[in-house]
Amino acid sequence: MKSQVKRMPNVRGEGERLRQEILDAATRILEETGREDALSLRGVAREVGISAPSVYRHFKDKGDLVSTVLDAAYRTLAVAMSKAGESAAAAGADPWARVRATVTAYRRFAIDKPRRYQLMFSLEYEPERRPSADHPIGTVLQAWTDTADAYLTEAAPGRRAEAQDLGIHLWTALHGQLVLWRTLPSPVAGSEDVLIELEESLLRRLLPTPETPSPTE
Amino acid sequence: MKSQVKRMPNVRGEGERLRQEILDAATRILEETGREDALSLRGVAREVGISAPSVYRHFKDKGDLVSTVLDAAYRTLAVAMSKAGESAAAAGADPWARVRATVTAYRRFAIDKPRRYQLMFSLEYEPERRPSADHPIGTVLQAWTDTADAYLTEAAPGRRAEAQDLGIHLWTALHGQLVLWRTLPSPVAGSEDVLIELEESLLRRLLPTPETPSPTE
DNA sequence: TTGTTAGACTAACAGCGTTAATCGATGAAT
DNA sequence: ATTCATCGATTAACGCTGTTAGTCTAACAA
């Protein structure tokens, strides 16, 4: 029996490296296709250069692999939002501009890799298995309520109690725009300009206006 | 040499009926699971009592079967919205109440069969194959712009030009609420009351207020 | 030196979508 | 009355899938 171009087992303790390679391959495939059933363990294994059952050494099953990929994506999104808001604040932007920076970061995340975004929010409906408080999607919610709170603190300190409500409003409405925007028939929507316009007009309606209104009216 | 006159499709009776049976079974499975890959042609065939390849006599492939089911769902939704709006109008409801009736119909549709709703709007992202103008999802958009137009006509006739914009705003924002509402971690959201409250506060912000404001403020 | 185990493998099962080839019955054309 | 096309369905098969069971190999511990 001739030696094939087989991958030799990693030295002890380096098993984590293969895990990461599997994760990277799976991430790439999911970002390209946006469909969970387009990801096959055999395909991942083929790409990494191992055999399919070897994946089970690192992930419980296919669903576990997908979940791990998505968990990272939620955290990436939350970090991108926080960073955008903070660096806008550091640059001395006014509250409105800071919200805009965060929203833009969110939109970029969704539009740059639309299939990833689609996958992130096409969670199965499981009435009894609602995501627990520590589900990584909670980090995204936290980023939104933080954004809303930062805005209200500066623009309307008397209404800080509404921060969580406002955060949810912003998130859900923008999410709906992003999801339906490319589903709408061509003539009525489709260009990113249309989307940004929608987004702007939405923010104007949802954000309590500070005493010194922004020039966009 | 034969006459090329196409023979009328031999209505041997069974043909169309089987097609409908297949459609019914597929609809049921999709509404129960909400996942396209949970529908198997073999499963449908098993349920109907035929063999799997027989499905191909009536549907081009699995995707065609799913599309057919979803097309019907879009139309059902659009009809439900129209009916709700019209019967509210017939009952002499004010413009605001008519919008509320339509929105409630939409929410019911989404909540009664959440998996069906999820499936309807988890369309694959195909940048080049944007739904054409005659895609049945357009009937839903039409229902929303109709609703917006009817409202503006009575409540703010001077702004009828915004009808389509307003319709899109309503749709996207409500859709986002419905989708994320059950995804949010348990303590912050989950009950239908919370959803309705969100919905109401959204409508208040999005709908131009008529001269005689509704009593909900 | 022996035993244990991490890290990979091959083989196999059951299920999937889909295609090809076929069969029986019906109804029309000769 | 006989032939022929076609509708509605069949079985067989290909190549893919997720997953499990069992096995091999190399590295480490005793």
PDB file of C-alpha atoms in Angstrom, chain A residues 1-130:
ATOM      1  CA  MET A   1       0.000   0.000   0.000  1.00  0.00           C
ATOM      2  CA  LYS A   2       1.561   3.201  -1.193  1.00  0.00           C
ATOM      3  CA  SER A   3       1.469   6.270   0.948  1.00  0.00           C
ATOM      4  CA  GLN A   4      -1.241   8.601  -0.273  1.00  0.00           C
ATOM      5  CA  VAL A   5      -1.233  12.334   0.052  1.00  0.00           C
ATOM      6  CA  LYS A   6      -2.816  11.899   3.391  1.00  0.00           C
ATOM      7  CA  ARG A   7      -2.767  14.368   6.133  1.00  0.00           C
ATOM      8  CA  MET A   8      -0.825  13.087   9.048  1.00  0.00           C
ATOM      9  CA  PRO A   9      -2.413  13.512  12.439  1.00  0.00           C
ATOM     10  CA  ASN A  10      -1.458  16.654  14.172  1.00  0.00           C
ATOM     11  CA  VAL A  11       0.918  16.255  17.029  1.00  0.00           C
ATOM     12  CA  ARG A  12      -0.756  16.073  20.349  1.00  0.00           C
ATOM     13  CA  GLY A  13      -2.322  19.278  21.428  1.00  0.00           C
ATOM     14  CA  GLU A  14      -2.437  20.677  17.916  1.00  0.00           C
ATOM     15  CA  GLY A  15      -5.888  19.317  17.343  1.00  0.00           C
ATOM     16  CA  GLU A  16      -7.193  22.810  17.753  1.00  0.00           C
ATOM     17  CA  ARG A  17      -5.490  23.842  14.560  1.00  0.00           C
ATOM     18  CA  LEU A  18      -7.565  21.456  12.495  1.00  0.00           C
ATOM     19  CA  ARG A  19     -10.656  22.661  14.260  1.00  0.00           C
ATOM     20  CA  GLN A  20      -9.896  26.161  13.104  1.00  0.00           C
ATOM     21  CA  GLU A  21      -9.265  25.016   9.546  1.00  0.00           C
ATOM     22  CA  ILE A  22     -12.631  23.288   9.510  1.00  0.00           C
ATOM     23  CA  LEU A  23     -14.257  26.398  10.891  1.00  0.00           C
ATOM     24  CA  ASP A  24     -12.615  28.593   8.279  1.00  0.00           C
ATOM     25  CA  ALA A  25     -13.698  26.376   5.417  1.00  0.00           C
ATOM     26  CA  ALA A  26     -17.228  26.158   6.745  1.00  0.00           C
ATOM     27  CA  THR A  27     -17.350  29.922   7.194  1.00  0.00           C
ATOM     28  CA  ARG A  28     -16.227  30.502   3.644  1.00  0.00           C
ATOM     29  CA  ILE A  29     -18.775  28.118   2.196  1.00  0.00           C
ATOM     30  CA  LEU A  30     -21.611  29.535   4.269  1.00  0.00           C
ATOM     31  CA  GLU A  31     -20.704  33.091   3.364  1.00  0.00           C
ATOM     32  CA  GLU A  32     -20.669  32.188  -0.298  1.00  0.00           C
ATOM     33  CA  THR A  33     -23.889  30.256  -0.403  1.00  0.00           C
ATOM     34  CA  GLY A  34     -25.959  31.582   2.480  1.00  0.00           C
ATOM     35  CA  ARG A  35     -27.714  28.264   2.753  1.00  0.00           C
ATOM     36  CA  GLU A  36     -27.154  25.781   5.487  1.00  0.00           C
ATOM     37  CA  ASP A  37     -27.887  22.847   3.234  1.00  0.00           C
ATOM     38  CA  ALA A  38     -25.253  23.998   0.768  1.00  0.00           C
ATOM     39  CA  LEU A  39     -22.695  23.185   3.410  1.00  0.00           C
ATOM     40  CA  SER A  40     -21.798  19.530   3.473  1.00  0.00           C
ATOM     41  CA  LEU A  41     -19.461  17.974   5.977  1.00  0.00           C
ATOM     42  CA  ARG A  42     -17.981  15.979   3.155  1.00  0.00           C
ATOM     43  CA  GLY A  43     -17.351  19.155   1.218  1.00  0.00           C
ATOM     44  CA  VAL A  44     -15.672  20.797   4.158  1.00  0.00           C
ATOM     45  CA  ALA A  45     -13.599  17.714   4.776  1.00  0.00           C
ATOM     46  CA  ARG A  46     -12.590  17.568   1.119  1.00  0.00           C
ATOM     47  CA  GLU A  47     -11.443  21.152   1.263  1.00  0.00           C
ATOM     48  CA  VAL A  48      -9.461  20.765   4.448  1.00  0.00           C
ATOM     49  CA  GLY A  49      -7.971  17.507   3.267  1.00  0.00           C
ATOM     50  CA  ILE A  50      -9.427  15.158   5.809  1.00  0.00           C
ATOM     51  CA  SER A  51     -12.187  12.627   5.740  1.00  0.00           C
ATOM     52  CA  ALA A  52     -15.722  13.476   6.692  1.00  0.00           C
ATOM     53  CA  PRO A  53     -16.067  11.637   9.998  1.00  0.00           C
ATOM     54  CA  SER A  54     -13.005  13.452  11.296  1.00  0.00           C
ATOM     55  CA  VAL A  55     -15.123  16.525  11.633  1.00  0.00           C
ATOM     56  CA  TYR A  56     -16.978  14.802  14.445  1.00  0.00           C
ATOM     57  CA  ARG A  57     -13.858  14.867  16.572  1.00  0.00           C
ATOM     58  CA  HIS A  58     -14.277  18.646  16.756  1.00  0.00           C
ATOM     59  CA  PHE A  59     -17.981  19.289  16.283  1.00  0.00           C
ATOM     60  CA  LYS A  60     -20.917  17.359  17.614  1.00  0.00           C
ATOM     61  CA  ASP A  61     -22.701  17.389  14.288  1.00  0.00           C
ATOM     62  CA  LYS A  62     -23.393  19.613  11.326  1.00  0.00           C
ATOM     63  CA  GLY A  63     -25.661  21.887  13.301  1.00  0.00           C
ATOM     64  CA  ASP A  64     -22.963  22.433  15.876  1.00  0.00           C
ATOM     65  CA  LEU A  65     -20.542  23.470  13.160  1.00  0.00           C
ATOM     66  CA  VAL A  66     -23.010  25.946  11.704  1.00  0.00           C
ATOM     67  CA  SER A  67     -23.859  27.343  15.129  1.00  0.00           C
ATOM     68  CA  THR A  68     -20.215  27.918  15.890  1.00  0.00           C
ATOM     69  CA  VAL A  69     -19.773  29.832  12.659  1.00  0.00           C
ATOM     70  CA  LEU A  70     -22.826  31.959  13.335  1.00  0.00           C
ATOM     71  CA  ASP A  71     -21.894  32.678  16.937  1.00  0.00           C
ATOM     72  CA  ALA A  72     -18.673  34.216  15.718  1.00  0.00           C
ATOM     73  CA  ALA A  73     -20.620  36.260  13.183  1.00  0.00           C
ATOM     74  CA  TYR A  74     -22.928  37.728  15.830  1.00  0.00           C
ATOM     75  CA  ARG A  75     -19.951  38.769  17.893  1.00  0.00           C
ATOM     76  CA  THR A  76     -18.218  40.251  14.879  1.00  0.00           C
ATOM     77  CA  LEU A  77     -21.290  42.299  14.127  1.00  0.00           C
ATOM     78  CA  ALA A  78     -21.628  43.545  17.686  1.00  0.00           C
ATOM     79  CA  VAL A  79     -17.961  44.507  17.794  1.00  0.00           C
ATOM     80  CA  ALA A  80     -18.196  46.334  14.464  1.00  0.00           C
ATOM     81  CA  MET A  81     -21.110  48.364  15.775  1.00  0.00           C
ATOM     82  CA  SER A  82     -19.437  49.235  19.049  1.00  0.00           C
ATOM     83  CA  LYS A  83     -16.214  50.230  17.343  1.00  0.00           C
ATOM     84  CA  ALA A  84     -18.016  52.456  14.882  1.00  0.00           C
ATOM     85  CA  GLY A  85     -19.908  54.217  17.638  1.00  0.00           C
ATOM     86  CA  GLU A  86     -16.873  54.647  19.827  1.00  0.00           C
ATOM     87  CA  SER A  87     -14.583  55.955  17.141  1.00  0.00           C
ATOM     88  CA  ALA A  88     -17.268  58.418  16.089  1.00  0.00           C
ATOM     89  CA  ALA A  89     -17.512  59.560  19.686  1.00  0.00           C
ATOM     90  CA  ALA A  90     -13.742  59.843  19.926  1.00  0.00           C
ATOM     91  CA  ALA A  91     -13.797  62.039  16.828  1.00  0.00           C
ATOM     92  CA  GLY A  92     -16.178  64.367  18.586  1.00  0.00           C
ATOM     93  CA  ALA A  93     -19.217  63.566  16.471  1.00  0.00           C
ATOM     94  CA  ASP A  94     -22.597  64.740  17.687  1.00  0.00           C
ATOM     95  CA  PRO A  95     -25.066  62.150  19.026  1.00  0.00           C
ATOM     96  CA  TRP A  96     -26.935  61.939  15.768  1.00  0.00           C
ATOM     97  CA  ALA A  97     -23.782  61.301  13.784  1.00  0.00           C
ATOM     98  CA  ARG A  98     -22.782  58.610  16.241  1.00  0.00           C
ATOM     99  CA  VAL A  99     -26.010  56.751  15.690  1.00  0.00           C
ATOM    100  CA  ARG A 100     -25.508  57.152  11.968  1.00  0.00           C
ATOM    101  CA  ALA A 101     -22.020  55.687  12.249  1.00  0.00           C
ATOM    102  CA  THR A 102     -23.350  52.666  14.092  1.00  0.00           C
ATOM    103  CA  VAL A 103     -26.173  52.196  11.646  1.00  0.00           C
ATOM    104  CA  THR A 104     -23.787  52.444   8.742  1.00  0.00           C
ATOM    105  CA  ALA A 105     -21.555  49.812  10.283  1.00  0.00           C
ATOM    106  CA  TYR A 106     -24.571  47.561  10.626  1.00  0.00           C
ATOM    107  CA  ARG A 107     -25.631  48.149   7.036  1.00  0.00           C
ATOM    108  CA  ARG A 108     -22.129  47.482   5.781  1.00  0.00           C
ATOM    109  CA  PHE A 109     -22.015  44.233   7.649  1.00  0.00           C
ATOM    110  CA  ALA A 110     -25.306  43.172   6.124  1.00  0.00           C
ATOM    111  CA  ILE A 111     -24.562  44.303   2.594  1.00  0.00           C
ATOM    112  CA  ASP A 112     -20.939  43.293   2.314  1.00  0.00           C
ATOM    113  CA  LYS A 113     -21.779  39.650   2.885  1.00  0.00           C
ATOM    114  CA  PRO A 114     -25.492  39.439   2.313  1.00  0.00           C
ATOM    115  CA  ARG A 115     -25.641  35.681   2.454  1.00  0.00           C
ATOM    116  CA  ARG A 116     -23.952  35.582   5.791  1.00  0.00           C
ATOM    117  CA  TYR A 117     -26.422  38.141   7.101  1.00  0.00           C
ATOM    118  CA  GLN A 118     -29.360  36.230   5.712  1.00  0.00           C
ATOM    119  CA  LEU A 119     -28.166  33.055   7.334  1.00  0.00           C
ATOM    120  CA  MET A 120     -27.623  34.748  10.686  1.00  0.00           C
ATOM    121  CA  PHE A 121     -31.247  35.766  10.924  1.00  0.00           C
ATOM    122  CA  SER A 122     -33.010  32.815   9.394  1.00  0.00           C
ATOM    123  CA  LEU A 123     -33.021  30.946  12.662  1.00  0.00           C
ATOM    124  CA  GLU A 124     -35.411  28.085  12.935  1.00  0.00           C
ATOM    125  CA  TYR A 125     -38.583  28.887  14.754  1.00  0.00           C
ATOM    126  CA  GLU A 126     -38.551  26.909  17.963  1.00  0.00           C
ATOM    127  CA  PRO A 127     -41.209  28.269  20.297  1.00  0.00           C
ATOM    128  CA  GLU A 128     -39.861  26.387  23.296  1.00  0.00           C
ATOM    129  CA  ARG A 129     -36.198  26.951  22.555  1.00  0.00           C
ATOM    130  CA  ARG A 130     -36.077  30.696  22.498  1.00  0.00           C
TER     131      ARG A 130
END
